[in-house]
């Protein structure tokens, strides 16, 4: 069975590193950029996710925090697999 391509990112989280995910969408005529910052809390064993939407409408960018939530590891893995398929870039931040 081939290795999960997301495994290095999942491993990095469990090592205490942060993930930064980025995607953009211009279907509305404006460029909307979506960011997610993901951290794993080793003590509580919860994954903390913060998502932001940065709208570029010709004015100074407007940054809106969309959601902040914590989820258990199994729920996170399912969420991350579906979210990662729509993401343009995932980076590991030491």
mmCIF file of N, CA and C in Angstrom, residues 12-87:
data_model
loop_
_atom_site.group_PDB
_atom_site.id
_atom_site.type_symbol
_atom_site.label_atom_id
_atom_site.label_comp_id
_atom_site.label_asym_id
_atom_site.label_seq_id
_atom_site.Cartn_x
_atom_site.Cartn_y
_atom_site.Cartn_z
ATOM 1 N N UNK A 12 4.985 15.886 11.282
ATOM 2 C CA UNK A 12 5.536 17.167 11.740
ATOM 3 C C UNK A 12 4.672 17.761 12.854
ATOM 4 N N UNK A 13 3.353 17.652 12.708
ATOM 5 C CA UNK A 13 2.453 18.154 13.755
ATOM 6 C C UNK A 13 2.706 17.438 15.070
ATOM 7 N N UNK A 14 2.846 16.125 15.010
ATOM 8 C CA UNK A 14 3.051 15.337 16.227
ATOM 9 C C UNK A 14 4.417 15.632 16.850
ATOM 10 N N UNK A 15 5.339 16.206 16.049
ATOM 11 C CA UNK A 15 6.657 16.598 16.567
ATOM 12 C C UNK A 15 6.631 18.019 17.128
ATOM 13 N N UNK A 16 5.459 18.656 17.142
ATOM 14 C CA UNK A 16 5.346 19.982 17.710
ATOM 15 C C UNK A 16 5.514 21.121 16.719
ATOM 16 N N UNK A 17 5.600 20.808 15.428
ATOM 17 C CA UNK A 17 5.735 21.851 14.425
ATOM 18 C C UNK A 17 4.352 22.362 14.011
ATOM 19 N N UNK A 18 4.313 23.516 13.365
ATOM 20 C CA UNK A 18 3.070 24.145 12.917
ATOM 21 C C UNK A 18 2.941 23.977 11.408
ATOM 22 N N UNK A 19 1.716 23.796 10.946
ATOM 23 C CA UNK A 19 1.459 23.756 9.504
ATOM 24 C C UNK A 19 0.794 25.055 9.085
ATOM 25 N N UNK A 20 1.195 25.546 7.937
ATOM 26 C CA UNK A 20 0.575 26.714 7.339
ATOM 27 C C UNK A 20 0.046 26.275 5.975
ATOM 28 N N UNK A 21 -1.235 26.442 5.754
ATOM 29 C CA UNK A 21 -1.865 26.022 4.508
ATOM 30 C C UNK A 21 -2.439 27.252 3.801
ATOM 31 N N UNK A 22 -2.373 27.240 2.483
ATOM 32 C CA UNK A 22 -2.831 28.393 1.706
ATOM 33 C C UNK A 22 -3.592 27.917 0.479
ATOM 34 N N UNK A 23 -4.663 28.599 0.156
ATOM 35 C CA UNK A 23 -5.360 28.373 -1.096
ATOM 36 C C UNK A 23 -5.995 29.681 -1.531
ATOM 37 N N UNK A 24 -6.225 29.825 -2.827
ATOM 38 C CA UNK A 24 -6.872 31.045 -3.309
ATOM 39 C C UNK A 24 -8.037 30.671 -4.212
ATOM 40 N N UNK A 25 -8.985 31.598 -4.313
ATOM 41 C CA UNK A 25 -10.192 31.373 -5.103
ATOM 42 C C UNK A 25 -10.561 32.695 -5.755
ATOM 43 N N UNK A 26 -10.635 32.699 -7.079
ATOM 44 C CA UNK A 26 -11.016 33.936 -7.771
ATOM 45 C C UNK A 26 -12.343 33.791 -8.502
ATOM 46 N N UNK A 27 -13.132 32.803 -8.104
ATOM 47 C CA UNK A 27 -14.397 32.536 -8.793
ATOM 48 C C UNK A 27 -15.409 33.669 -8.627
ATOM 49 N N UNK A 28 -15.227 34.506 -7.597
ATOM 50 C CA UNK A 28 -16.187 35.596 -7.354
ATOM 51 C C UNK A 28 -15.807 36.871 -8.113
ATOM 52 N N UNK A 29 -14.658 36.846 -8.788
ATOM 53 C CA UNK A 29 -14.185 38.056 -9.445
ATOM 54 C C UNK A 29 -13.165 38.788 -8.599
ATOM 55 N N UNK A 30 -13.121 38.496 -7.328
ATOM 56 C CA UNK A 30 -12.103 39.012 -6.418
ATOM 57 C C UNK A 30 -11.189 37.847 -6.071
ATOM 58 N N UNK A 31 -10.001 38.176 -5.609
ATOM 59 C CA UNK A 31 -9.098 37.120 -5.171
ATOM 60 C C UNK A 31 -9.285 36.946 -3.668
ATOM 61 N N UNK A 32 -9.809 35.820 -3.299
ATOM 62 C CA UNK A 32 -9.933 35.488 -1.880
ATOM 63 C C UNK A 32 -8.838 34.493 -1.551
ATOM 64 N N UNK A 33 -8.091 34.782 -0.517
ATOM 65 C CA UNK A 33 -7.022 33.901 -0.083
ATOM 66 C C UNK A 33 -7.416 33.326 1.267
ATOM 67 N N UNK A 34 -7.294 32.027 1.384
ATOM 68 C CA UNK A 34 -7.656 31.353 2.622
ATOM 69 C C UNK A 34 -6.396 30.742 3.236
ATOM 70 N N UNK A 35 -6.213 30.986 4.507
ATOM 71 C CA UNK A 35 -5.074 30.450 5.225
ATOM 72 C C UNK A 35 -5.563 29.626 6.397
ATOM 73 N N UNK A 36 -4.824 28.606 6.705
ATOM 74 C CA UNK A 36 -5.086 27.849 7.934
ATOM 75 C C UNK A 36 -3.756 27.649 8.647
ATOM 76 N N UNK A 37 -3.779 27.855 9.937
ATOM 77 C CA UNK A 37 -2.610 27.606 10.786
ATOM 78 C C UNK A 37 -3.017 26.463 11.701
ATOM 79 N N UNK A 38 -2.237 25.407 11.691
ATOM 80 C CA UNK A 38 -2.608 24.184 12.402
ATOM 81 C C UNK A 38 -1.495 23.797 13.376
ATOM 82 N N UNK A 39 -1.891 23.556 14.626
ATOM 83 C CA UNK A 39 -0.939 23.156 15.657
ATOM 84 C C UNK A 39 -1.528 21.999 16.456
ATOM 85 N N UNK A 40 -0.650 21.131 16.929
ATOM 86 C CA UNK A 40 -1.076 20.008 17.755
ATOM 87 C C UNK A 40 -0.582 20.233 19.181
ATOM 88 N N UNK A 41 -1.487 20.180 20.130
ATOM 89 C CA UNK A 41 -1.135 20.355 21.536
ATOM 90 C C UNK A 41 -0.847 18.975 22.121
ATOM 91 N N UNK A 42 0.429 18.733 22.441
ATOM 92 C CA UNK A 42 0.830 17.424 22.951
ATOM 93 C C UNK A 42 0.198 17.105 24.300
ATOM 94 N N UNK A 43 -0.080 18.137 25.093
ATOM 95 C CA UNK A 43 -0.652 17.923 26.423
ATOM 96 C C UNK A 43 -2.126 17.527 26.341
ATOM 97 N N UNK A 44 -2.913 18.313 25.594
ATOM 98 C CA UNK A 44 -4.350 18.032 25.514
ATOM 99 C C UNK A 44 -4.676 17.014 24.422
ATOM 100 N N UNK A 45 -3.700 16.733 23.559
ATOM 101 C CA UNK A 45 -3.886 15.836 22.415
ATOM 102 C C UNK A 45 -4.992 16.328 21.484
ATOM 103 N N UNK A 46 -5.125 17.651 21.381
ATOM 104 C CA UNK A 46 -6.089 18.265 20.467
ATOM 105 C C UNK A 46 -5.335 19.032 19.389
ATOM 106 N N UNK A 47 -5.931 19.087 18.218
ATOM 107 C CA UNK A 47 -5.373 19.869 17.116
ATOM 108 C C UNK A 47 -6.114 21.199 17.090
ATOM 109 N N UNK A 48 -5.345 22.299 17.093
ATOM 110 C CA UNK A 48 -5.938 23.636 17.051
ATOM 111 C C UNK A 48 -5.820 24.154 15.616
ATOM 112 N N UNK A 49 -6.949 24.590 15.062
ATOM 113 C CA UNK A 49 -6.998 25.091 13.686
ATOM 114 C C UNK A 49 -7.555 26.503 13.706
ATOM 115 N N UNK A 50 -6.858 27.393 13.042
ATOM 116 C CA UNK A 50 -7.331 28.768 12.887
ATOM 117 C C UNK A 50 -7.349 29.067 11.395
ATOM 118 N N UNK A 51 -8.507 29.444 10.873
ATOM 119 C CA UNK A 51 -8.605 29.756 9.451
ATOM 120 C C UNK A 51 -8.866 31.247 9.272
ATOM 121 N N UNK A 52 -8.258 31.797 8.227
ATOM 122 C CA UNK A 52 -8.422 33.221 7.915
ATOM 123 C C UNK A 52 -8.769 33.373 6.445
ATOM 124 N N UNK A 53 -9.513 34.420 6.148
ATOM 125 C CA UNK A 53 -9.853 34.788 4.774
ATOM 126 C C UNK A 53 -9.280 36.187 4.557
ATOM 127 N N UNK A 54 -8.437 36.340 3.541
ATOM 128 C CA UNK A 54 -7.889 37.650 3.209
ATOM 129 C C UNK A 54 -8.474 38.052 1.871
ATOM 130 N N UNK A 55 -9.301 39.092 1.876
ATOM 131 C CA UNK A 55 -9.985 39.530 0.651
ATOM 132 C C UNK A 55 -9.229 40.698 0.031
ATOM 133 N N UNK A 56 -8.938 40.581 -1.246
ATOM 134 C CA UNK A 56 -8.255 41.642 -1.975
ATOM 135 C C UNK A 56 -9.247 42.231 -2.959
ATOM 136 N N UNK A 57 -9.829 43.375 -2.618
ATOM 137 C CA UNK A 57 -10.827 43.982 -3.483
ATOM 138 C C UNK A 57 -10.383 45.319 -4.031
ATOM 139 N N UNK A 58 -9.069 45.547 -4.126
ATOM 140 C CA UNK A 58 -8.594 46.823 -4.617
ATOM 141 C C UNK A 58 -8.332 47.815 -3.503
ATOM 142 N N UNK A 59 -8.864 47.554 -2.332
ATOM 143 C CA UNK A 59 -8.609 48.354 -1.137
ATOM 144 C C UNK A 59 -7.511 47.652 -0.355
ATOM 145 N N UNK A 60 -7.082 48.205 0.753
ATOM 146 C CA UNK A 60 -6.158 47.403 1.580
ATOM 147 C C UNK A 60 -6.813 46.063 1.908
ATOM 148 N N UNK A 61 -6.000 45.046 1.921
ATOM 149 C CA UNK A 61 -6.523 43.702 2.197
ATOM 150 C C UNK A 61 -7.291 43.686 3.516
ATOM 151 N N UNK A 62 -8.377 42.962 3.525
ATOM 152 C CA UNK A 62 -9.197 42.796 4.724
ATOM 153 C C UNK A 62 -8.986 41.370 5.214
ATOM 154 N N UNK A 63 -8.512 41.240 6.432
ATOM 155 C CA UNK A 63 -8.254 39.914 6.982
ATOM 156 C C UNK A 63 -9.312 39.589 8.012
ATOM 157 N N UNK A 64 -9.979 38.478 7.816
ATOM 158 C CA UNK A 64 -11.060 38.060 8.704
ATOM 159 C C UNK A 64 -10.717 36.677 9.263
ATOM 160 N N UNK A 65 -10.759 36.545 10.575
ATOM 161 C CA UNK A 65 -10.599 35.219 11.159
ATOM 162 C C UNK A 65 -11.941 34.506 11.030
ATOM 163 N N UNK A 66 -11.950 33.428 10.279
ATOM 164 C CA UNK A 66 -13.196 32.704 10.028
ATOM 165 C C UNK A 66 -13.552 31.782 11.189
ATOM 166 N N UNK A 67 -12.630 30.941 11.552
ATOM 167 C CA UNK A 67 -12.916 29.947 12.583
ATOM 168 C C UNK A 67 -11.670 29.661 13.402
ATOM 169 N N UNK A 68 -11.911 29.304 14.641
ATOM 170 C CA UNK A 68 -10.866 28.737 15.486
ATOM 171 C C UNK A 68 -11.511 27.568 16.212
ATOM 172 N N UNK A 69 -10.917 26.425 16.086
ATOM 173 C CA UNK A 69 -11.501 25.290 16.778
ATOM 174 C C UNK A 69 -10.451 24.243 17.082
ATOM 175 N N UNK A 70 -10.789 23.375 18.012
ATOM 176 C CA UNK A 70 -9.933 22.266 18.410
ATOM 177 C C UNK A 70 -10.671 20.974 18.078
ATOM 178 N N UNK A 71 -9.908 19.999 17.653
ATOM 179 C CA UNK A 71 -10.536 18.697 17.388
ATOM 180 C C UNK A 71 -9.570 17.581 17.754
ATOM 181 N N UNK A 72 -10.134 16.412 17.998
ATOM 182 C CA UNK A 72 -9.295 15.274 18.335
ATOM 183 C C UNK A 72 -8.557 14.807 17.075
ATOM 184 N N UNK A 73 -7.532 13.999 17.280
ATOM 185 C CA UNK A 73 -6.637 13.620 16.178
ATOM 186 C C UNK A 73 -7.366 12.878 15.057
ATOM 187 N N UNK A 74 -8.224 11.927 15.371
ATOM 188 C CA UNK A 74 -8.908 11.163 14.315
ATOM 189 C C UNK A 74 -9.818 12.058 13.480
ATOM 190 N N UNK A 75 -10.560 12.940 14.118
ATOM 191 C CA UNK A 75 -11.410 13.873 13.381
ATOM 192 C C UNK A 75 -10.554 14.787 12.512
ATOM 193 N N UNK A 76 -9.407 15.205 13.050
ATOM 194 C CA UNK A 76 -8.515 16.088 12.310
ATOM 195 C C UNK A 76 -7.991 15.399 11.051
ATOM 196 N N UNK A 77 -7.564 14.150 11.176
ATOM 197 C CA UNK A 77 -7.027 13.446 10.004
ATOM 198 C C UNK A 77 -8.045 13.418 8.868
ATOM 199 N N UNK A 78 -9.300 13.155 9.176
ATOM 200 C CA UNK A 78 -10.354 13.134 8.158
ATOM 201 C C UNK A 78 -10.543 14.518 7.558
ATOM 202 N N UNK A 79 -10.615 15.537 8.403
ATOM 203 C CA UNK A 79 -10.761 16.916 7.936
ATOM 204 C C UNK A 79 -9.585 17.313 7.061
ATOM 205 N N UNK A 80 -8.367 16.993 7.505
ATOM 206 C CA UNK A 80 -7.151 17.412 6.803
ATOM 207 C C UNK A 80 -7.063 16.776 5.418
ATOM 208 N N UNK A 81 -7.452 15.517 5.303
ATOM 209 C CA UNK A 81 -7.418 14.856 3.989
ATOM 210 C C UNK A 81 -8.311 15.569 2.990
ATOM 211 N N UNK A 82 -9.517 15.947 3.399
ATOM 212 C CA UNK A 82 -10.418 16.624 2.456
ATOM 213 C C UNK A 82 -9.959 18.061 2.203
ATOM 214 N N UNK A 83 -9.463 18.733 3.231
ATOM 215 C CA UNK A 83 -9.030 20.114 3.083
ATOM 216 C C UNK A 83 -7.755 20.203 2.251
ATOM 217 N N UNK A 84 -6.825 19.282 2.461
ATOM 218 C CA UNK A 84 -5.541 19.306 1.753
ATOM 219 C C UNK A 84 -5.730 19.145 0.242
ATOM 220 N N UNK A 85 -6.757 18.435 -0.169
ATOM 221 C CA UNK A 85 -7.011 18.263 -1.605
ATOM 222 C C UNK A 85 -7.408 19.568 -2.280
ATOM 223 N N UNK A 86 -7.890 20.547 -1.516
ATOM 224 C CA UNK A 86 -8.311 21.834 -2.072
ATOM 225 C C UNK A 86 -7.273 22.927 -1.812
ATOM 226 N N UNK A 87 -6.152 22.560 -1.220
ATOM 227 C CA UNK A 87 -5.149 23.532 -0.794
ATOM 228 C C UNK A 87 -4.044 23.637 -1.834
#
